[in-house]
Coordinates of N, CA and C in Angstrom, one line a residue:
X1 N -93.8 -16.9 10.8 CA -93.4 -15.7 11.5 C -94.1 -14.5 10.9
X2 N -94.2 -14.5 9.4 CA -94.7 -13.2 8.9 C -96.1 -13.6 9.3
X3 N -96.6 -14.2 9.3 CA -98.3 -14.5 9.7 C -98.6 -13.9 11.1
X4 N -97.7 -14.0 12.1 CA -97.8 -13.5 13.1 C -97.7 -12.4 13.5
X5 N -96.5 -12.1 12.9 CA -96.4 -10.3 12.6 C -97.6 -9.5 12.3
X6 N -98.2 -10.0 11.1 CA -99.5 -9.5 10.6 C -100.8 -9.5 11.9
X7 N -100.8 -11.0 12.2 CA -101.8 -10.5 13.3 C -101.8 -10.0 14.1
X8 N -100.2 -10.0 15.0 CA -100.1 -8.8 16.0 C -100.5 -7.1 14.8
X9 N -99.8 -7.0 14.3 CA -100.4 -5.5 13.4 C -101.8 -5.5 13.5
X10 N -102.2 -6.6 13.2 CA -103.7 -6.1 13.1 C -104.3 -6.0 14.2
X11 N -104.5 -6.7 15.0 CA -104.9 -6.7 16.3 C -104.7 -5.7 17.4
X12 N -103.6 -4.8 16.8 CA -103.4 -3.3 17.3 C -103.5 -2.2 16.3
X13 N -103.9 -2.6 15.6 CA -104.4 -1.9 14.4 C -103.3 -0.7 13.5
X14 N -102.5 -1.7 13.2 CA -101.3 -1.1 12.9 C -101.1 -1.7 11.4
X15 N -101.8 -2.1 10.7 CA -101.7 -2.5 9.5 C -102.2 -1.2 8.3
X16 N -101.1 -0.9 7.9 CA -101.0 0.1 6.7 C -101.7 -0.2 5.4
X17 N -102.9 0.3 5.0 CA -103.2 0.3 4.1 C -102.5 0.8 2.4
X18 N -102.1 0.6 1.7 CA -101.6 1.2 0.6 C -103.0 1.4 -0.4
X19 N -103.7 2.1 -0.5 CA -104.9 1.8 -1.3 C -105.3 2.6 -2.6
X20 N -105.2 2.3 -3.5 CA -105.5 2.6 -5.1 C -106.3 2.1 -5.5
X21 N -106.7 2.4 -6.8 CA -107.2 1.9 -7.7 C -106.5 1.0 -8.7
X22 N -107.1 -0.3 -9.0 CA -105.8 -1.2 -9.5 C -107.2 -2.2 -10.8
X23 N -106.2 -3.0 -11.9 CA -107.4 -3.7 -12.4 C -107.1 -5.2 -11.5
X24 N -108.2 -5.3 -11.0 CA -108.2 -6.6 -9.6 C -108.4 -7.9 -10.8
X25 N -109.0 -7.7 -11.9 CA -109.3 -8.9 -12.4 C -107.5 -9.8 -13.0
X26 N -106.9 -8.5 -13.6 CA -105.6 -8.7 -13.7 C -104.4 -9.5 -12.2
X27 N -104.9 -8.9 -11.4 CA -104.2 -9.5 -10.2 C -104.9 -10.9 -10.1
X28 N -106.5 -10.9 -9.5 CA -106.7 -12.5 -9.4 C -106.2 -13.5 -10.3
X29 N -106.3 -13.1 -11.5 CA -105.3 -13.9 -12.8 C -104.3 -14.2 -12.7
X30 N -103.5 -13.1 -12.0 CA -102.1 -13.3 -11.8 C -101.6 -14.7 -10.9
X31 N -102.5 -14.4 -9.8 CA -102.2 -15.2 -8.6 C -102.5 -16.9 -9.1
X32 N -103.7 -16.8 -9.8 CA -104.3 -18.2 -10.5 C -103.1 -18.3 -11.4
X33 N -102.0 -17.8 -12.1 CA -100.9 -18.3 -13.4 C -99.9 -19.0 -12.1
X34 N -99.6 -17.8 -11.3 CA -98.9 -18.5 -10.2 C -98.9 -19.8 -9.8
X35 N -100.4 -20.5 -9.4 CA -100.1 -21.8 -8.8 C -100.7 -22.8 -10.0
X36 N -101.0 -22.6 -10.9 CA -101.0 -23.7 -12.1 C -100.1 -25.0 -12.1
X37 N -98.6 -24.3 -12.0 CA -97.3 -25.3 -11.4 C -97.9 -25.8 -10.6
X38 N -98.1 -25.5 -9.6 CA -98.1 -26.4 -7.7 C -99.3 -27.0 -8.2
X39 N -100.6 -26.7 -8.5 CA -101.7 -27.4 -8.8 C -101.4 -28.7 -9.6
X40 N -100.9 -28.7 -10.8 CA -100.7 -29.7 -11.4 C -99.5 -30.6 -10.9
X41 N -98.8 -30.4 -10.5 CA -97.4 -31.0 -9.6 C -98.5 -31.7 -8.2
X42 N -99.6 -31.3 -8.0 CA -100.2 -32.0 -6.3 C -101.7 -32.8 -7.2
X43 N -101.5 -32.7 -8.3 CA -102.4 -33.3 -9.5 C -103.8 -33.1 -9.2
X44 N -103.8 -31.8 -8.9 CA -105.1 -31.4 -9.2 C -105.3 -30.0 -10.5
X45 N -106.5 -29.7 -10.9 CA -106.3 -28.9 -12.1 C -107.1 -27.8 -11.4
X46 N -106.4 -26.5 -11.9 CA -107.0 -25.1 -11.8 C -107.7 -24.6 -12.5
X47 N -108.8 -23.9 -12.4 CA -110.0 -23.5 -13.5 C -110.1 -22.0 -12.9
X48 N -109.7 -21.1 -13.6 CA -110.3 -19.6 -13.7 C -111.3 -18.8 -14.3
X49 N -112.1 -18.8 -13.8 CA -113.5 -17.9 -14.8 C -113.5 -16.2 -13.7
X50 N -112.5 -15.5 -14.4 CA -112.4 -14.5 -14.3 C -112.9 -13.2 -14.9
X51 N -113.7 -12.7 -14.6 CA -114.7 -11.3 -15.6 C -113.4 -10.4 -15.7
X52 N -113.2 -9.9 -17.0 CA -111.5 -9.1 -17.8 C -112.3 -7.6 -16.8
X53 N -111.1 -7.3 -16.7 CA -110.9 -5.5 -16.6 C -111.8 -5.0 -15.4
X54 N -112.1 -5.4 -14.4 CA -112.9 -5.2 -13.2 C -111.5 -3.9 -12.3
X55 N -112.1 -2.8 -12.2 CA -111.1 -2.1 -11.4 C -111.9 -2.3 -10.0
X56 N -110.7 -2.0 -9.0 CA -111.0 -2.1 -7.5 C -110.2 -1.3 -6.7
X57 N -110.5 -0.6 -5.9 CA -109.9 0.7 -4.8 C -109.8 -0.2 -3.7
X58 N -108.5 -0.9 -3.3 CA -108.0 -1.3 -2.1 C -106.1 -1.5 -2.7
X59 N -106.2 -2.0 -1.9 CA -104.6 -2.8 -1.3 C -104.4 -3.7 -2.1
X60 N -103.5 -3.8 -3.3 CA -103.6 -4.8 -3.6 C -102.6 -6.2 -3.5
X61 N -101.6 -5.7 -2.9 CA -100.8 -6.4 -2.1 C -101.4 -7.4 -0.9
X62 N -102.4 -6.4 -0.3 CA -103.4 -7.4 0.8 C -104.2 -8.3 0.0
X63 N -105.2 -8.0 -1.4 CA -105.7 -8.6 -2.3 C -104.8 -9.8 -2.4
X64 N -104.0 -9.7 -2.8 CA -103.5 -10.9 -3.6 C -102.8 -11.6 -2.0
X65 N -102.2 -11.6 -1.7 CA -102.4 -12.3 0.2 C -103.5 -13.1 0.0
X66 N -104.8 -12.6 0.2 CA -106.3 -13.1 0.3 C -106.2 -14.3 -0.6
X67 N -106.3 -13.8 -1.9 CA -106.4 -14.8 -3.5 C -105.4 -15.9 -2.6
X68 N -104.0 -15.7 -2.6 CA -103.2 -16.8 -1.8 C -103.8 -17.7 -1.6
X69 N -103.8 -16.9 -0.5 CA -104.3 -18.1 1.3 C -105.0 -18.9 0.6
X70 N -106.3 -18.5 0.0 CA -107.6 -19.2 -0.4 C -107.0 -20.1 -0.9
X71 N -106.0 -19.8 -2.2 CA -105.6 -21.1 -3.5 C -105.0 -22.2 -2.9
X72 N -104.3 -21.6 -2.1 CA -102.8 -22.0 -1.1 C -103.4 -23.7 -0.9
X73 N -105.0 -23.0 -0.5 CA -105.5 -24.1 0.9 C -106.5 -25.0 -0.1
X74 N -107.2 -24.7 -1.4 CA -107.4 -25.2 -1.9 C -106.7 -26.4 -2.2
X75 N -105.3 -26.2 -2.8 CA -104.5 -26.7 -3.6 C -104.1 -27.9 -2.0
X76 N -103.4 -27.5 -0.9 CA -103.4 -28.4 0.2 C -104.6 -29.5 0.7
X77 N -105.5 -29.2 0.4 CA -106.4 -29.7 1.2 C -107.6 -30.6 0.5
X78 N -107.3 -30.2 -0.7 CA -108.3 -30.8 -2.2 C -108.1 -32.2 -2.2
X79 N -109.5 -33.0 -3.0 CA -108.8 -34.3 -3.2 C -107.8 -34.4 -4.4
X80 N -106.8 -35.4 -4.1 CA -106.4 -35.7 -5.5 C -107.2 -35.9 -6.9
X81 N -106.8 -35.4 -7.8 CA -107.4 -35.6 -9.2 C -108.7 -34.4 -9.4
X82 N -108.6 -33.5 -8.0 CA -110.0 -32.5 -8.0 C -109.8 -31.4 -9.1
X83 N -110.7 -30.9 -9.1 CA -110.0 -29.4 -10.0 C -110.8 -28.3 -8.6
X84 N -110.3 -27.3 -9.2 CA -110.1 -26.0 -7.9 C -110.6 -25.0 -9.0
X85 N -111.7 -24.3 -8.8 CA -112.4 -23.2 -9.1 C -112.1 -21.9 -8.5
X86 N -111.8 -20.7 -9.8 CA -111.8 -19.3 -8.8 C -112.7 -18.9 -10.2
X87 N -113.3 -18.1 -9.5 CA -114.4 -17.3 -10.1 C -114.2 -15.7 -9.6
X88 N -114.6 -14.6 -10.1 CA -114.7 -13.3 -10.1 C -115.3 -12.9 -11.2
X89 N -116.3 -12.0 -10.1 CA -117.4 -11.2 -11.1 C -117.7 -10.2 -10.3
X90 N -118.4 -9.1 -11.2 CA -119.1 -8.1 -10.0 C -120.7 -8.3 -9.8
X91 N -121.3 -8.4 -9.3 CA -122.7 -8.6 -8.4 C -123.4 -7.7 -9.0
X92 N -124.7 -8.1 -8.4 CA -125.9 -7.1 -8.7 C -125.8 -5.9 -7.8
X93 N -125.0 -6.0 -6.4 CA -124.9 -4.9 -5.9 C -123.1 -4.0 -6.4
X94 N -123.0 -4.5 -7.5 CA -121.5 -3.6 -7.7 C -120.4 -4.2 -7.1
X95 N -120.7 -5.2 -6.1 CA -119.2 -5.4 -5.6 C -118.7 -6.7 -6.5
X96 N -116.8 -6.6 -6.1 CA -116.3 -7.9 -6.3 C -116.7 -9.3 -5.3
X97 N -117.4 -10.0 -6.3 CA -117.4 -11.5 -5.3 C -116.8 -12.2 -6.3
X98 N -115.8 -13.0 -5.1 CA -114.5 -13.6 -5.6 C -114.9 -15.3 -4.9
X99 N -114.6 -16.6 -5.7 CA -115.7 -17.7 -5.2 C -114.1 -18.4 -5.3
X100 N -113.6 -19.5 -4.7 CA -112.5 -20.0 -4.7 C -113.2 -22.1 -4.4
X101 N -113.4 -23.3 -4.9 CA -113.9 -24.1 -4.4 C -113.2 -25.1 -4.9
X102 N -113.7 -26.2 -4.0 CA -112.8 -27.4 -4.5 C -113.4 -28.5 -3.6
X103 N -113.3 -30.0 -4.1 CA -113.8 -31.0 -3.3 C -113.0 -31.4 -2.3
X104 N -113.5 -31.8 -1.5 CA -112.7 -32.0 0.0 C -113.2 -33.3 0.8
X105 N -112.5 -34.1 1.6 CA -113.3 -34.9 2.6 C -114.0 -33.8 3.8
X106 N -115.1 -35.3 3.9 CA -116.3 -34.7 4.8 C -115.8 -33.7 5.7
X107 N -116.4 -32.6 5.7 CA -116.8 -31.6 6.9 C -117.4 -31.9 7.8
X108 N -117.1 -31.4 9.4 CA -118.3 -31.4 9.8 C -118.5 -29.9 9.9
X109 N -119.9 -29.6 10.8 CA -120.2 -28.7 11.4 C -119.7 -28.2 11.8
X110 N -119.3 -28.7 12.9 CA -118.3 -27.9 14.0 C -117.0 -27.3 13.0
X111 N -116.1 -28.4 12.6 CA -114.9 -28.0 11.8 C -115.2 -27.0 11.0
X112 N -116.5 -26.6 10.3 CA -116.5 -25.1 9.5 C -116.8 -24.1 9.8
X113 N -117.8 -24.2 11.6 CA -117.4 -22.8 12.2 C -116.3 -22.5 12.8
X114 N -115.1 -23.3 12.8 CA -114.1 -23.2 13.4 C -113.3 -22.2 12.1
X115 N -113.2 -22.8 11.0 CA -112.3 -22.4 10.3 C -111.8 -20.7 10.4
X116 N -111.9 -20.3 10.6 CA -111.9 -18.9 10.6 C -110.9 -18.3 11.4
X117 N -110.9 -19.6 12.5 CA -110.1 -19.3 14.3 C -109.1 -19.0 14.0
X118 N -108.4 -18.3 14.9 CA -107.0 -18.1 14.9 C -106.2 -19.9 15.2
X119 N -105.8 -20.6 14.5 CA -104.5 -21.4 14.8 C -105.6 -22.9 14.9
X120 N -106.4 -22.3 13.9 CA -107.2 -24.0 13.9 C -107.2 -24.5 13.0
X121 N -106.9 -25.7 13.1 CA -106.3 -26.8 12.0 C -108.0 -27.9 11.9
X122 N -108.4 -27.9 10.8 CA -109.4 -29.0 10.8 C -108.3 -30.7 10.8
X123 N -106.8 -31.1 10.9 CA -106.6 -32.2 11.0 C -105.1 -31.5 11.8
X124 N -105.8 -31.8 13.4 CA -104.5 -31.1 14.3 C -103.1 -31.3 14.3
X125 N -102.8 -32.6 13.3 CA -101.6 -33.2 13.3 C -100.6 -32.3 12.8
X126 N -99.5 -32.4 13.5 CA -98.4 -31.5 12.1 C -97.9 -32.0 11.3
X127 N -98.0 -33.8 11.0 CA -97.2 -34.1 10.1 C -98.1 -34.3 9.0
X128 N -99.0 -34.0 8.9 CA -100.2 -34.1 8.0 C -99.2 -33.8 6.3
X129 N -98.5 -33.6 6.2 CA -98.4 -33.1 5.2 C -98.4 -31.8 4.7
X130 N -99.4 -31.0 4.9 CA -100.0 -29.9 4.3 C -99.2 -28.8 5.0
X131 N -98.1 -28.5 6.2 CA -97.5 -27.6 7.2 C -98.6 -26.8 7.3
X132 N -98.2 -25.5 7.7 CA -99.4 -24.3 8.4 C -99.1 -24.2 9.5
X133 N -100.1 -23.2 10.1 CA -100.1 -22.8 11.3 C -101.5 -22.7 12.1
X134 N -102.6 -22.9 11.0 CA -104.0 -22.4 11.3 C -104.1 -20.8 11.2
X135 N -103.2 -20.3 10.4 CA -103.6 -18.4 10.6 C -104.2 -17.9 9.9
X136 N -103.8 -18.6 8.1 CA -104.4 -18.5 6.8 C -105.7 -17.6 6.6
X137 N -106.6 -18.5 7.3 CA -107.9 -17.6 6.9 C -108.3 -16.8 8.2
X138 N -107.8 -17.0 9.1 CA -108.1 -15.9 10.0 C -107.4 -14.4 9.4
X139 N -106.5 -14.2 8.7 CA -105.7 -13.4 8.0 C -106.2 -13.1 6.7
X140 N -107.1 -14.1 5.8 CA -107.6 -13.6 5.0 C -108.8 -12.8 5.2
X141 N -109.7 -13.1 6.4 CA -111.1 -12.6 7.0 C -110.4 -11.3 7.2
X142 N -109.7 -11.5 8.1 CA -109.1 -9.6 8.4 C -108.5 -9.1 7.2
X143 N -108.3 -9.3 6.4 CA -108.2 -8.8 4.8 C -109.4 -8.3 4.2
X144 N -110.3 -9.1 4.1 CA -111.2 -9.0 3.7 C -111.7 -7.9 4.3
X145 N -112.4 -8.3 5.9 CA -113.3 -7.0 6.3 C -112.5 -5.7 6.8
X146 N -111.0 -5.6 6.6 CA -110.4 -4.1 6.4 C -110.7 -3.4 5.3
X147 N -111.2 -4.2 4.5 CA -111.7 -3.6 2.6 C -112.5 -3.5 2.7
X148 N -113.6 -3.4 3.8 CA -114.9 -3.1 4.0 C -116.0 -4.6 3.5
X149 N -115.6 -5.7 3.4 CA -115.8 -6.9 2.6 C -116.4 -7.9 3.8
X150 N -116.3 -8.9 3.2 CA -116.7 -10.1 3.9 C -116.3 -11.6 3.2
X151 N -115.9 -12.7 4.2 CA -115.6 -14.0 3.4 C -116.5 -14.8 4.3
X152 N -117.0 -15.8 3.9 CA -117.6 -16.6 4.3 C -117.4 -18.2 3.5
X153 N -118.0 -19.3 4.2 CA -117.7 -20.4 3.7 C -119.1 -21.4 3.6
X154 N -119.0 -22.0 2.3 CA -120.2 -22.7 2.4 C -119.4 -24.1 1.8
X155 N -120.3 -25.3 2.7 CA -120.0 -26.6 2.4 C -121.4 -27.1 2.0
X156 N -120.9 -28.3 0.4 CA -122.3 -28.8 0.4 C -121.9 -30.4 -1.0
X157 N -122.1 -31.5 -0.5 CA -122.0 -32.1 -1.0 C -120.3 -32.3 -1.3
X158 N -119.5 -32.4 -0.4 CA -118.3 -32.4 -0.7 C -117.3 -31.3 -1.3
X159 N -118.0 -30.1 -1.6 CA -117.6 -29.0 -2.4 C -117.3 -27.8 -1.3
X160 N -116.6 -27.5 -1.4 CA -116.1 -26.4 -0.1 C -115.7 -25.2 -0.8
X161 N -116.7 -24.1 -0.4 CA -116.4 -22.8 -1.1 C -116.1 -21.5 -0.5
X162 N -115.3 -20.8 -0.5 CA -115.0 -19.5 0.3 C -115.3 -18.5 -0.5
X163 N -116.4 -17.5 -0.1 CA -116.7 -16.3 -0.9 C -116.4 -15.4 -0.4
X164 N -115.9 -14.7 -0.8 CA -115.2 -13.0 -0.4 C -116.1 -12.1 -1.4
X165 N -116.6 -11.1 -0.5 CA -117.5 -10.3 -1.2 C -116.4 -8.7 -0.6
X166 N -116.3 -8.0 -2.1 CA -115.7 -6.6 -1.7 C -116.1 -5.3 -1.8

């Protein structure tokens, strides 16, 4: 239900920014201590290579939403025994790019232009285990490019990675 909320807000552009200056490397950390539990409880391990003390002018409430979703779906959709990468650094052009990855069964094509969709499930079943709704990263994308950003997804060799550039 809050997922939905959110996309009607956004889709009428009714989503309130709160925006400061915050240390974002502190928050991405944060969110990574958070699922350490659930990671190792679904037996896979979490790995953070986070650059210390990175400040960032947005929302950081929507930030950490974003970090979520990403880990959320890592942590669901990983193989067992995988480890789950977040990475943050700032770029040659200044921005935060934030890398979130993990091994997965085969992709295809189609299934990774899809991801992004509103209410698309790469395994349509609902008893799959994993619950959802398909809103995740359609909600992270509009996170992202409200912070003037971008996420995108690259698959390769079984390794599935979502970069968010801010």
């Amino acid at each position: 239900v809050t997922e939905l909320l959110y996309i009607a807000k956004s889709d009428s552009n009714e989503i309130r920014m709160e925006r400061s200056e915050f240390d974002i490397s502190n928050t991405v950390s944060g969110v990574c201590l958070n699922f350490e539990a659930l990671a190792f409880e679904a037996e896979r391990e979490l790995i953070a290579d986070i650059s210390p003390r990175l400040k960032y002018f947005g929302d950081e409430d929507r930030i950490k939403q974003l970090i979520t979703i990403l880990i959320d779906n890592a942590i669901k959709y990983s193989i067992i025994g995988s480890q789950i990468s977040v990475s943050m650094f700032r770029n040659n052009q200044n921005r935060i790019k934030i890398c979130v990855s993990n091994r997965c069964e085969n992709m295809t094509e189609e299934n990774i232009s899809k991801l992004f969709d509103r209410f698309y499930r790469v395994d349509p079943s609902r008893n799959s285990g994993t619950g959802g709704n398909g809103l995740g990263l359609n909600i992270a994308q509009s996170i992202a490019e409200t912070h003037g950003g971008s996420i995108n997804v690259n698959y390769n060799h079984g390794i599935i990675s979502f970069v968010v550039v801010l």
